[in-house]
């Protein structure tokens, strides 16, 4: 900007717009990532999560979306594993910023109790990282691997995506 002062409402109008999502990275007790197959795109595997509703924080969003998409009411404390930035891509015309939280390790009983919303997801899968590597796109695997590493090391990561998976 030129250094000219603008009233807040005018300045805000010049800034890029973004949507925000929150999601939970969950594994089984052996640290095998759990993902959900997207109903609208069967090649896409996702973590429980979605876009924030008005008045919600990313953490509240992640918990709500997990409950809506899986039926699970997780009671873990917020622990950020990654921030994910996406520029406008394809038909999505705004930036997108995601907060990926640690949803913990689920017991076999919890995994078996998952009830999917068929409008959102068609399948739950629990697989070791080396199997996920074969089953998802390289870009999706890079994100999965980085988030799994963040959980192992305790150091949150920053991810940028510049193309569609």
MMTF fields as JSON, N, C-alpha, C and O atoms, coordinates in Angstrom:
{
  "mmtfVersion": "1.0.0",
  "mmtfProducer": "UNKNOWN",
  "numBonds": 659,
  "numAtoms": 660,
  "numGroups": 165,
  "numChains": 1,
  "numModels": 1,
  "chainsPerModel": [1],
  "groupsPerChain": [165],
  "chainIdList": ["A"],
  "bondAtomList": [4, 2, 8, 6, 12, 10, 16, 14, 20, 18, 24, 22, 28, 26, 32, 30, 36, 34, 40, 38, 44, 42, 48, 46, 52, 50, 56, 54, 60, 58, 64, 62, 68, 66, 72, 70, 76, 74, 80, 78, 84, 82, 88, 86, 92, 90, 96, 94, 100, 98, 104, 102, 108, 106, 112, 110, 116, 114, 120, 118, 124, 122, 128, 126, 132, 130, 136, 134, 140, 138, 144, 142, 148, 146, 152, 150, 156, 154, 160, 158, 164, 162, 168, 166, 172, 170, 176, 174, 180, 178, 184, 182, 188, 186, 192, 190, 196, 194, 200, 198, 204, 202, 208, 206, 212, 210, 216, 214, 220, 218, 224, 222, 228, 226, 232, 230, 236, 234, 240, 238, 244, 242, 248, 246, 252, 250, 256, 254, 260, 258, 264, 262, 268, 266, 272, 270, 276, 274, 280, 278, 284, 282, 288, 286, 292, 290, 296, 294, 300, 298, 304, 302, 308, 306, 312, 310, 316, 314, 320, 318, 324, 322, 328, 326, 332, 330, 336, 334, 340, 338, 344, 342, 348, 346, 352, 350, 356, 354, 360, 358, 364, 362, 368, 366, 372, 370, 376, 374, 380, 378, 384, 382, 388, 386, 392, 390, 396, 394, 400, 398, 404, 402, 408, 406, 412, 410, 416, 414, 420, 418, 424, 422, 428, 426, 432, 430, 436, 434, 440, 438, 444, 442, 448, 446, 452, 450, 456, 454, 460, 458, 464, 462, 468, 466, 472, 470, 476, 474, 480, 478, 484, 482, 488, 486, 492, 490, 496, 494, 500, 498, 504, 502, 508, 506, 512, 510, 516, 514, 520, 518, 524, 522, 528, 526, 532, 530, 536, 534, 540, 538, 544, 542, 548, 546, 552, 550, 556, 554, 560, 558, 564, 562, 568, 566, 572, 570, 576, 574, 580, 578, 584, 582, 588, 586, 592, 590, 596, 594, 600, 598, 604, 602, 608, 606, 612, 610, 616, 614, 620, 618, 624, 622, 628, 626, 632, 630, 636, 634, 640, 638, 644, 642, 648, 646, 652, 650, 656, 654],
  "bondOrderList": [1, 1, 1, 1, 1, 1, 1, 1, 1, 1, 1, 1, 1, 1, 1, 1, 1, 1, 1, 1, 1, 1, 1, 1, 1, 1, 1, 1, 1, 1, 1, 1, 1, 1, 1, 1, 1, 1, 1, 1, 1, 1, 1, 1, 1, 1, 1, 1, 1, 1, 1, 1, 1, 1, 1, 1, 1, 1, 1, 1, 1, 1, 1, 1, 1, 1, 1, 1, 1, 1, 1, 1, 1, 1, 1, 1, 1, 1, 1, 1, 1, 1, 1, 1, 1, 1, 1, 1, 1, 1, 1, 1, 1, 1, 1, 1, 1, 1, 1, 1, 1, 1, 1, 1, 1, 1, 1, 1, 1, 1, 1, 1, 1, 1, 1, 1, 1, 1, 1, 1, 1, 1, 1, 1, 1, 1, 1, 1, 1, 1, 1, 1, 1, 1, 1, 1, 1, 1, 1, 1, 1, 1, 1, 1, 1, 1, 1, 1, 1, 1, 1, 1, 1, 1, 1, 1, 1, 1, 1, 1, 1, 1, 1, 1],
  "groupList": [{"groupName": "UNK", "atomNameList": ["N", "CA", "C", "O"], "elementList": ["N", "C", "C", "O"], "formalChargeList": [0, 0, 0, 0], "bondAtomList": [1, 0, 2, 1, 3, 2], "bondOrderList": [1, 1, 2], "singleLetterCode": "X", "chemCompType": "L-PEPTIDE LINKING"}],
  "groupTypeList": [0, 0, 0, 0, 0, 0, 0, 0, 0, 0, 0, 0, 0, 0, 0, 0, 0, 0, 0, 0, 0, 0, 0, 0, 0, 0, 0, 0, 0, 0, 0, 0, 0, 0, 0, 0, 0, 0, 0, 0, 0, 0, 0, 0, 0, 0, 0, 0, 0, 0, 0, 0, 0, 0, 0, 0, 0, 0, 0, 0, 0, 0, 0, 0, 0, 0, 0, 0, 0, 0, 0, 0, 0, 0, 0, 0, 0, 0, 0, 0, 0, 0, 0, 0, 0, 0, 0, 0, 0, 0, 0, 0, 0, 0, 0, 0, 0, 0, 0, 0, 0, 0, 0, 0, 0, 0, 0, 0, 0, 0, 0, 0, 0, 0, 0, 0, 0, 0, 0, 0, 0, 0, 0, 0, 0, 0, 0, 0, 0, 0, 0, 0, 0, 0, 0, 0, 0, 0, 0, 0, 0, 0, 0, 0, 0, 0, 0, 0, 0, 0, 0, 0, 0, 0, 0, 0, 0, 0, 0, 0, 0, 0, 0, 0, 0],
  "groupIdList": [1, 2, 3, 4, 5, 6, 7, 8, 9, 10, 11, 12, 13, 14, 15, 16, 17, 18, 19, 20, 21, 22, 23, 24, 25, 26, 27, 28, 29, 30, 31, 32, 33, 34, 35, 36, 37, 38, 39, 40, 41, 42, 43, 44, 45, 46, 47, 48, 49, 50, 51, 52, 53, 54, 55, 56, 57, 58, 59, 60, 61, 62, 63, 64, 65, 66, 67, 68, 69, 70, 71, 72, 73, 74, 75, 76, 77, 78, 79, 80, 81, 82, 83, 84, 85, 86, 87, 88, 89, 90, 91, 92, 93, 94, 95, 96, 97, 98, 99, 100, 101, 102, 103, 104, 105, 106, 107, 108, 109, 110, 111, 112, 113, 114, 115, 116, 117, 118, 119, 120, 121, 122, 123, 124, 125, 126, 127, 128, 129, 130, 131, 132, 133, 134, 135, 136, 137, 138, 139, 140, 141, 142, 143, 144, 145, 146, 147, 148, 149, 150, 151, 152, 153, 154, 155, 156, 157, 158, 159, 160, 161, 162, 163, 164, 165],
  "secStructList": [7, 7, 1, 7, 7, 7, 7, 2, 2, 2, 2, 2, 2, 2, 1, 7, 7, 3, 3, 3, 3, 3, 3, 3, 3, 3, 3, 3, 6, 6, 7, 7, 3, 3, 3, 3, 3, 3, 1, 1, 7, 6, 6, 7, 3, 3, 7, 3, 3, 3, 3, 7, 7, 6, 6, 7, 7, 2, 2, 2, 2, 2, 2, 2, 2, 2, 2, 2, 2, 2, 7, 7, 7, 7, 7, 7, 7, 7, 7, 3, 3, 3, 3, 3, 3, 3, 7, 7, 5, 6, 6, 5, 7, 1, 3, 3, 3, 3, 3, 3, 3, 3, 3, 3, 3, 3, 7, 2, 2, 2, 2, 2, 6, 7, 7, 7, 7, 6, 6, 6, 3, 3, 3, 3, 3, 3, 7, 7, 2, 2, 2, 2, 2, 2, 2, 1, 7, 2, 2, 2, 2, 2, 2, 2, 2, 2, 2, 2, 2, 2, 2, 2, 2, 1, 7, 7, 3, 3, 3, 3, 3, 7, 1, 7, 7],
  "xCoordList": [0.838, 0.0, 0.887, 2.072, 0.34, 1.123, 1.517, 2.301, 1.023, 1.304, 0.216, 0.27, -0.768, -1.907, -2.815, -3.175, -3.176, -4.044, -5.453, -5.969, -6.082, -7.475, -8.273, -7.749, -9.512, -10.367, -10.445, -10.356, -10.61, -10.587, -11.482, -11.045, -12.716, -13.611, -13.095, -13.302, -12.433, -11.862, -10.601, -10.394, -9.763, -8.551, -8.885, -8.288, -9.837, -10.242, -10.719, -10.467, -11.402, -11.891, -10.747, -10.959, -9.535, -8.392, -7.655, -6.818, -7.955, -7.212, -7.732, -8.901, -6.863, -7.328, -8.345, -8.266, -9.281, -10.293, -9.86, -9.128, -10.328, -9.981, -11.105, -11.816, -11.254, -12.089, -11.142, -9.958, -11.679, -10.858, -11.508, -12.722, -10.663, -11.186, -10.42, -9.291, -11.048, -10.433, -10.659, -11.741, -9.656, -9.821, -8.977, -8.114, -9.25, -8.535, -7.772, -8.346, -6.491, -5.666, -5.802, -5.45, -6.314, -6.499, -5.813, -5.669, -5.395, -4.777, -5.393, -6.148, -5.056, -5.407, -4.327, -3.434, -4.405, -3.45, -2.031, -1.08, -1.886, -0.563, -0.048, 0.913, -0.679, -0.308, -0.513, 0.158, -1.42, -1.775, -2.851, -3.907, -2.609, -3.576, -4.935, -5.037, -5.965, -7.35, -7.827, -7.7, -8.377, -8.907, -10.283, -10.659, -11.012, -12.369, -12.394, -11.842, -13.039, -13.15, -14.275, -15.401, -13.951, -14.925, -16.009, -15.711, -17.263, -18.385, -18.383, -18.706, -18.022, -18.078, -16.88, -16.935, -15.8, -14.599, -13.957, -13.155, -14.299, -13.817, -12.298, -11.785, -11.569, -10.108, -9.526, -8.331, -10.362, -9.903, -10.176, -11.307, -9.114, -9.215, -8.967, -8.077, -9.753, -9.704, -9.719, -10.05, -9.35, -9.532, -10.887, -11.415, -11.454, -12.71, -12.469, -11.563, -13.28, -13.11, -13.925, -14.597, -13.856, -14.581, -14.431, -13.634, -15.203, -15.124, -15.802, -16.802, -15.23, -15.756, -17.115, -17.377, -17.963, -19.228, -19.001, -18.045, -19.866, -19.73, -19.715, -20.498, -18.81, -18.704, -17.907, -17.77, -17.381, -16.645, -15.141, -14.686, -14.381, -12.927, -12.528, -13.34, -11.302, -10.874, -10.989, -11.367, -10.668, -10.755, -12.201, -12.491, -13.104, -14.523, -15.038, -15.82, -14.595, -14.982, -14.52, -15.296, -13.278, -12.74, -13.545, -13.866, -13.87, -14.644, -16.061, -16.564, -16.702, -18.066, -18.086, -18.921, -17.165, -17.129, -16.858, -17.455, -15.969, -15.692, -16.967, -17.282, -17.691, -18.941, -19.959, -20.601, -20.103, -21.068, -20.689, -21.56, -19.397, -18.955, -18.726, -18.768, -18.48, -18.15, -19.016, -19.057, -19.7, -20.447, -19.586, -20.111, -18.28, -17.377, -17.388, -17.332, -17.46, -17.35, -16.013, -15.935, -14.974, -13.638, -13.448, -13.97, -12.698, -12.487, -11.005, -10.567, -10.243, -8.817, -8.613, -9.479, -7.455, -7.103, -6.565, -5.968, -6.772, -6.276, -4.754, -4.044, -4.278, -2.843, -2.686, -3.061, -2.134, -1.976, -0.817, 0.297, -1.099, -0.052, 0.417, 1.59, -0.507, -0.125, -1.076, -2.243, -0.545, -1.343, -1.152, -0.032, -2.256, -2.252, -2.814, -3.941, -2.023, -2.444, -2.647, -1.796, -3.786, -4.082, -4.5, -5.371, -3.906, -4.364, -5.671, -6.082, -6.329, -7.503, -7.118, -6.169, -7.86, -7.57, -8.856, -9.87, -8.826, -9.989, -11.193, -11.124, -12.297, -13.531, -13.555, -14.455, -12.578, -12.513, -11.815, -10.619, -12.545, -12.037, -11.404, -11.01, -11.3, -10.639, -9.484, -9.398, -8.603, -7.579, -8.296, -9.435, -7.611, -8.15, -7.04, -5.911, -7.352, -6.373, -6.927, -8.03, -6.141, -6.591, -5.748, -4.537, -6.418, -5.769, -5.987, -7.119, -4.888, -4.955, -4.519, -3.376, -5.449, -5.217, -5.041, -5.501, -4.368, -4.199, -5.494, -5.864, -6.175, -7.401, -7.16, -8.099, -5.908, -5.563, -5.54, -5.68, -5.357, -5.323, -6.646, -7.037, -7.327, -8.632, -8.48, -7.643, -9.302, -9.325, -10.077, -10.782, -9.917, -10.663, -12.157, -12.903, -12.596, -14.016, -14.489, -15.573, -13.695, -14.062, -14.127, -15.058, -13.135, -13.115, -14.342, -14.99, -14.655, -15.813, -17.131, -18.139, -17.132, -18.379, -18.603, -19.636, -17.659, -17.809, -19.03, -19.202, -19.864, -21.026, -20.837, -20.909, -20.594, -20.319, -21.595, -22.655, -21.47, -22.525, -22.357, -21.369, -23.293, -23.111, -23.066, -22.617, -23.519, -23.413, -21.966, -21.58, -21.174, -19.794, -18.754, -17.806, -18.941, -17.917, -18.548, -19.649, -17.832, -18.361, -17.596, -18.061, -16.431, -15.591, -14.612, -14.152, -14.301, -13.248, -12.117, -12.362, -10.88, -9.741, -8.645, -8.362, -8.039, -6.907, -5.771, -5.861, -4.688, -3.579, -2.251, -2.192, -1.188, 0.144, 0.538, 0.012, 1.459, 1.893, 2.359, 2.034, 3.117, 3.629, 2.5, 2.66, 1.383, 0.24, -0.488, -0.897, -0.65, -1.273, -0.479, -1.071, 0.837, 1.68, 1.246, 1.265, 0.858, 0.451, -0.984, -1.342, -1.798, -3.242, -3.728, -4.889, -2.862, -3.286, -2.275, -1.175, -2.664, -1.783, -0.494, -0.483, 0.583, 1.836, 1.646, 2.226, 0.848, 0.617, -0.145, 0.193, -1.168, -1.918, -1.033, -1.117, -0.178, 0.708, 1.72, 2.023, 2.237, 3.197, 2.561, 3.207, 1.3, 0.584, 0.403, 0.67, -0.049, -0.246, 1.056, 1.082, 2.125, 3.424, 3.93, 4.465, 3.764, 4.222, 3.451, 4.033, 2.15, 1.34, 1.67, 1.741, 1.87, 2.274, 3.628, 3.832, 4.545, 5.866, 5.726, 6.415, 4.835, 4.606, 4.122, 4.531, 3.252, 2.792, 3.948, 4.102, 4.762, 5.881, 6.902, 7.426, 7.187, 8.251, 7.766, 8.562, 6.466, 5.931, 6.147, 5.912, 6.59, 6.83, 5.804, 5.831, 4.906, 3.896, 4.569, 5.682, 3.881, 4.454, 3.536, 2.352, 4.117, 3.397, 3.429, 4.493, 2.255, 2.141, 1.525, 0.579, 2.055, 1.457, 1.09, 1.82, -0.032, -0.462, -0.689, -1.367, -0.122, -0.26, -1.025, -1.338, -1.336, -2.123, -3.154, -3.035, -4.165, -5.182, -4.587, -3.733, -5.036, -4.497, -4.907, -4.541],
  "yCoordList": [-1.168, 0.0, 1.236, 1.149, 2.355, 3.569, 4.281, 5.228, 3.883, 4.594, 5.592, 6.229, 5.742, 6.613, 5.92, 4.756, 6.635, 6.05, 5.937, 6.871, 4.785, 4.561, 4.216, 3.571, 4.629, 4.177, 2.644, 2.04, 2.012, 0.543, -0.147, -1.107, 0.309, -0.384, -0.308, -1.242, 0.777, 0.882, 0.027, -0.645, 0.056, -0.754, -2.246, -2.99, -2.673, -4.084, -4.528, -5.664, -3.657, -4.001, -4.283, -4.945, -3.791, -4.019, -5.322, -5.754, -5.95, -7.146, -8.408, -8.471, -9.419, -10.689, -11.338, -11.183, -12.052, -12.754, -14.211, -14.756, -14.83, -16.23, -16.918, -16.295, -18.209, -19.048, -19.803, -19.961, -20.267, -20.952, -22.305, -22.408, -23.334, -24.637, -25.15, -24.735, -26.05, -26.75, -28.233, -28.647, -29.043, -30.489, -31.186, -30.58, -32.48, -33.284, -34.416, -35.198, -34.487, -35.611, -36.662, -36.415, -37.841, -38.922, -40.177, -40.384, -41.007, -42.286, -43.361, -43.072, -44.61, -45.678, -45.72, -44.873, -46.681, -46.743, -47.105, -46.946, -47.591, -47.898, -46.746, -46.917, -45.585, -44.377, -44.504, -43.816, -45.364, -45.455, -44.416, -44.438, -43.508, -42.449, -42.995, -43.987, -42.307, -42.607, -41.493, -40.312, -41.882, -40.887, -41.335, -42.503, -40.361, -40.57, -40.312, -39.318, -41.21, -41.042, -40.041, -40.203, -39.011, -37.964, -38.518, -39.212, -38.21, -38.686, -38.044, -38.704, -36.766, -36.055, -36.336, -36.107, -36.832, -37.152, -38.396, -38.276, -39.584, -40.829, -40.991, -41.843, -40.204, -40.265, -39.463, -39.554, -38.686, -37.786, -38.38, -38.738, -38.475, -38.914, -37.701, -36.897, -37.573, -36.377, -36.761, -37.886, -35.785, -35.911, -35.306, -34.5, -35.678, -35.03, -33.527, -33.101, -32.741, -31.293, -30.592, -31.224, -29.278, -28.485, -27.001, -26.587, -26.212, -24.753, -24.243, -24.794, -23.178, -22.546, -21.931, -21.39, -22.023, -21.304, -19.946, -19.785, -18.964, -17.654, -17.812, -18.575, -17.078, -17.083, -18.236, -18.341, -19.099, -20.278, -20.03, -19.23, -20.706, -20.716, -21.941, -22.85, -21.982, -23.183, -24.456, -25.508, -24.367, -25.531, -25.982, -27.174, -25.049, -25.393, -26.019, -26.97, -25.48, -26.006, -27.452, -28.306, -27.73, -29.086, -30.083, -31.172, -29.719, -30.613, -30.813, -31.937, -29.74, -29.832, -30.69, -31.585, -30.418, -31.171, -32.656, -33.514, -32.96, -34.355, -35.027, -36.15, -34.346, -34.884, -35.113, -36.162, -34.118, -34.227, -35.316, -36.024, -35.456, -36.368, -37.796, -38.73, -37.972, -39.32, -39.768, -40.957, -38.841, -39.163, -39.163, -39.337, -38.972, -38.98, -37.628, -36.578, -37.669, -36.462, -36.547, -37.058, -36.037, -36.128, -35.056, -33.947, -35.402, -34.485, -34.177, -33.935, -34.185, -33.877, -32.37, -31.574, -31.993, -30.576, -30.09, -30.869, -28.809, -28.321, -28.372, -27.855, -29.012, -29.084, -28.932, -29.822, -27.805, -27.519, -28.321, -28.3, -29.032, -29.771, -29.042, -29.119, -28.326, -27.687, -26.553, -26.547, -25.6, -24.571, -24.823, -25.017, -24.817, -25.158, -23.979, -23.547, -23.459, -22.311, -22.746, -23.409, -22.363, -22.627, -21.324, -20.629, -20.972, -19.797, -20.147, -21.307, -19.175, -19.527, -20.572, -20.375, -21.679, -22.77, -23.227, -23.418, -23.402, -23.901, -23.0, -21.79, -23.603, -22.84, -22.158, -21.365, -22.457, -21.827, -20.486, -20.447, -19.383, -18.062, -17.264, -16.115, -17.853, -17.161, -18.021, -19.215, -17.384, -18.142, -19.049, -18.791, -20.106, -20.992, -21.262, -21.563, -21.156, -21.383, -22.448, -22.319, -23.504, -24.605, -24.761, -24.542, -25.143, -25.441, -26.928, -27.38, -27.681, -29.127, -29.419, -29.169, -29.951, -30.232, -31.727, -32.548, -32.068, -33.46, -33.93, -33.439, -34.876, -35.431, -36.646, -37.209, -37.05, -38.144, -39.503, -39.641, -40.503, -41.901, -42.543, -42.545, -43.086, -43.691, -45.183, -45.868, -45.66, -47.091, -47.81, -47.184, -49.109, -49.917, -49.702, -49.617, -49.615, -49.398, -48.056, -47.983, -47.003, -45.694, -45.749, -45.222, -46.388, -46.483, -47.245, -46.837, -48.351, -49.156, -48.426, -48.77, -47.416, -46.687, -45.513, -44.848, -45.253, -44.135, -44.368, -45.437, -43.349, -43.355, -42.183, -41.022, -42.5, -41.46, -40.779, -41.398, -39.492, -38.756, -39.092, -38.674, -39.839, -40.285, -39.143, -39.342, -37.963, -36.803, -36.321, -35.663, -36.659, -36.172, -37.249, -37.011, -38.456, -39.494, -40.869, -41.127, -41.746, -43.078, -44.206, -45.345, -43.907, -44.977, -44.416, -43.28, -45.241, -44.948, -45.927, -47.117, -45.436, -46.335, -46.01, -44.848, -47.072, -46.982, -47.733, -48.939, -47.006, -47.634, -47.066, -45.927, -47.86, -47.316, -46.3, -46.318, -45.43, -44.388, -44.958, -44.401, -46.061, -46.593, -47.075, -47.056, -47.497, -47.893, -46.647, -46.59, -45.639, -44.394, -43.805, -43.263, -43.903, -43.354, -43.895, -43.163, -45.165, -45.801, -45.445, -45.497, -45.088, -44.945, -43.519, -43.315, -42.527, -41.13, -40.392, -40.883, -39.21, -38.428, -38.053, -37.997, -37.798, -37.383, -36.128, -36.024, -35.188, -33.959, -34.249, -33.717, -35.094, -35.462, -36.237, -36.051, -37.112, -37.856, -36.932, -37.112, -35.964, -35.024, -34.311, -34.126, -33.912, -33.263, -34.242, -33.897, -35.461, -36.482, -36.773, -36.824, -36.962, -37.276, -36.134, -36.372, -34.894, -33.733, -33.62, -33.314, -33.864, -33.763, -34.91, -34.694, -36.111, -37.233, -36.946, -37.256, -36.356, -35.992, -34.91, -34.953, -33.942, -32.886, -33.489, -33.058, -34.483, -35.13, -35.849, -35.747, -36.575, -37.326, -36.407, -36.722, -35.266, -34.39, -33.332, -32.773, -33.052, -31.992, -30.609, -29.615, -30.515, -29.224, -29.037, -29.752, -28.072, -27.797, -27.391, -26.863, -27.644, -27.311, -26.355, -26.217, -25.714, -24.814, -25.435, -25.793, -25.563, -26.193, -25.218, -24.506, -25.185, -24.4, -25.347, -26.29, -25.086, -25.888, -24.924, -23.908, -25.245, -24.334, -24.948, -24.262, -26.262, -26.911, -27.807, -28.149, -28.192, -29.108, -30.499, -30.894, -31.263, -32.63, -33.57, -34.746],
  "zCoordList": [0.0, 0.0, 0.0, 0.321, -0.347, -0.563, 0.709, 0.645, 1.845, 3.079, 3.416, 4.469, 2.547, 2.817, 3.818, 3.644, 4.855, 5.866, 5.333, 4.72, 5.566, 5.189, 6.434, 7.343, 6.491, 7.601, 7.581, 6.512, 8.744, 8.807, 7.785, 7.151, 7.604, 6.663, 5.227, 4.452, 4.861, 3.513, 3.391, 2.381, 4.427, 4.397, 4.333, 3.555, 5.152, 5.174, 3.797, 3.398, 3.068, 1.73, 0.753, -0.263, 1.045, 0.143, 0.445, -0.348, 1.577, 2.0, 1.318, 0.936, 1.162, 0.602, 1.537, 2.756, 0.97, 1.756, 1.926, 1.1, 3.014, 3.272, 4.028, 4.816, 3.776, 4.626, 5.545, 5.246, 6.665, 7.655, 7.956, 8.127, 8.017, 8.422, 9.63, 9.893, 10.351, 11.466, 11.285, 10.869, 11.591, 11.49, 12.547, 13.182, 12.719, 13.701, 13.016, 12.259, 13.289, 12.872, 13.957, 15.111, 13.594, 14.558, 14.043, 12.838, 14.988, 14.651, 15.528, 16.456, 15.218, 16.139, 17.225, 17.244, 18.107, 19.218, 18.771, 19.537, 17.535, 16.979, 16.113, 15.363, 16.212, 15.464, 13.957, 13.187, 13.529, 12.111, 11.817, 12.449, 10.874, 10.579, 10.14, 9.417, 10.607, 10.251, 9.336, 9.659, 8.191, 7.265, 6.765, 6.861, 6.23, 5.743, 4.241, 3.769, 3.487, 2.032, 1.74, 2.21, 0.962, 0.627, -0.293, -1.265, 0.016, -0.794, -2.179, -3.167, -2.26, -3.543, -4.445, -5.653, -3.85, -4.623, -4.001, -3.075, -4.5, -3.878, -3.867, -3.141, -4.647, -4.613, -3.449, -3.167, -2.779, -1.722, -0.345, -0.015, 0.448, 1.843, 2.725, 2.451, 3.777, 4.626, 6.1, 6.474, 6.919, 8.362, 8.71, 7.944, 9.847, 10.244, 10.389, 11.106, 9.71, 9.778, 8.72, 7.905, 8.744, 7.765, 8.039, 8.88, 7.322, 7.428, 8.695, 9.155, 9.241, 10.449, 10.19, 9.116, 11.18, 11.184, 11.842, 12.6, 11.565, 12.227, 13.746, 14.312, 14.393, 15.847, 16.418, 17.637, 15.575, 16.008, 15.925, 15.107, 16.76, 16.635, 15.804, 15.629, 15.293, 14.569, 15.414, 14.898, 16.701, 17.587, 17.756, 17.657, 18.006, 18.138, 16.844, 16.872, 15.72, 14.416, 14.263, 13.834, 14.605, 14.459, 15.292, 14.816, 16.531, 17.391, 16.85, 16.832, 16.415, 15.876, 14.622, 14.488, 13.702, 12.453, 12.711, 12.062, 13.646, 13.991, 14.505, 14.111, 15.374, 15.915, 14.793, 14.735, 13.897, 12.804, 11.804, 11.298, 11.518, 10.47, 10.941, 10.14, 12.254, 12.747, 13.922, 14.24, 14.56, 15.767, 17.015, 18.115, 16.882, 18.039, 18.747, 18.107, 20.05, 20.881, 21.622, 22.739, 20.977, 21.559, 22.623, 22.507, 23.656, 24.782, 24.981, 26.105, 23.908, 23.996, 24.144, 23.78, 24.685, 24.791, 23.446, 22.703, 23.127, 21.832, 21.749, 22.612, 20.684, 20.407, 18.896, 18.133, 18.474, 17.054, 16.466, 16.99, 15.364, 14.66, 13.409, 13.045, 12.742, 11.483, 11.139, 11.533, 10.396, 9.728, 8.234, 7.76, 7.513, 6.087, 5.31, 5.551, 4.375, 3.561, 2.121, 1.528, 1.572, 0.161, -0.501, 0.023, -1.636, -2.381, -3.101, -3.082, -3.733, -4.528, -5.586, -6.345, -5.624, -6.554, -7.223, -6.552, -8.52, -9.233, -9.028, -9.242, -8.61, -8.389, -7.026, -6.748, -6.175, -4.845, -5.02, -5.309, -4.849, -5.234, -4.094, -4.295, -2.907, -1.803, -1.296, -1.585, -0.536, 0.176, 1.176, 1.564, 1.58, 2.604, 3.602, 3.214, 4.878, 5.933, 6.865, 7.395, 7.056, 7.897, 9.144, 9.137, 10.207, 11.483, 11.744, 11.912, 11.774, 11.961, 13.395, 13.779, 14.168, 15.578, 15.807, 15.013, 16.904, 17.289, 17.951, 19.017, 17.32, 17.873, 18.748, 19.31, 18.862, 19.758, 19.089, 17.873, 19.942, 19.505, 19.885, 21.052, 18.89, 19.125, 19.419, 18.832, 20.333, 20.63, 19.509, 18.717, 19.458, 18.478, 18.664, 17.689, 19.926, 20.222, 19.65, 19.07, 19.806, 19.248, 17.722, 17.112, 17.116, 15.651, 15.162, 14.198, 15.829, 15.432, 15.646, 15.027, 16.52, 16.796, 15.837, 15.914, 14.944, 14.006, 13.122, 12.535, 13.045, 12.16, 11.205, 11.608, 9.935, 8.942, 8.478, 8.39, 8.184, 7.497, 6.017, 5.412, 5.41, 4.021, 3.009, 1.88, 3.389, 2.509, 2.413, 1.447, 3.429, 3.509, 3.204, 2.456, 3.796, 3.679, 3.509, 3.994, 2.812, 2.525, 3.198, 3.21, 3.756, 4.296, 5.313, 5.199, 6.317, 7.292, 7.017, 6.818, 7.004, 6.808, 7.815, 8.109, 8.332, 9.254, 8.585, 8.358, 8.265, 7.537, 8.03, 8.494, 7.928, 8.222, 7.146, 6.034, 7.497, 6.552, 5.222, 4.173, 5.236, 3.975, 3.054, 1.833, 3.605, 2.782, 2.278, 1.118, 3.159, 2.709, 1.54, 0.607, 1.578, 0.507, -0.855, -1.844, -0.914, -2.17, -2.557, -3.733, -1.578, -1.806, -2.028, -2.385, -1.824, -1.989, -2.86, -3.112, -3.312, -4.183, -3.44, -2.21, -4.175, -3.52, -2.664, -1.584, -3.134, -2.373, -1.07, -0.012, -1.163, 0.045, 1.01, 2.224, 0.466, 1.351, 2.029, 3.209, 1.312, 1.912, 3.106, 4.138, 2.966, 4.075, 5.232, 6.383, 4.934, 5.963, 6.693, 7.922, 5.953, 6.538, 7.415, 8.498, 6.951, 7.728, 9.041, 10.082, 8.991, 10.21, 11.165, 12.375, 10.654, 11.51, 12.166, 13.339, 11.405, 11.95, 13.026, 14.045, 12.799, 13.796, 15.11, 16.188, 15.014, 16.247, 16.937, 18.154, 16.17, 16.763, 17.419, 18.487, 16.782, 17.277, 18.254, 19.009, 18.246, 19.093, 18.512, 19.2, 17.259, 16.602, 15.48, 14.478, 15.66, 14.634, 13.328, 13.327, 12.217, 10.91, 10.153, 10.458, 9.173, 8.276, 6.89, 6.386, 6.274, 4.963, 3.977, 4.311, 2.769, 1.68, 0.565, 0.259, -0.028, -1.186, -2.34, -2.186, -3.493, -4.631, -5.785, -6.758, -5.686, -6.731, -6.089, -4.912, -6.845, -6.338, -6.19, -6.984, -5.161, -4.96, -6.081, -6.065]
}
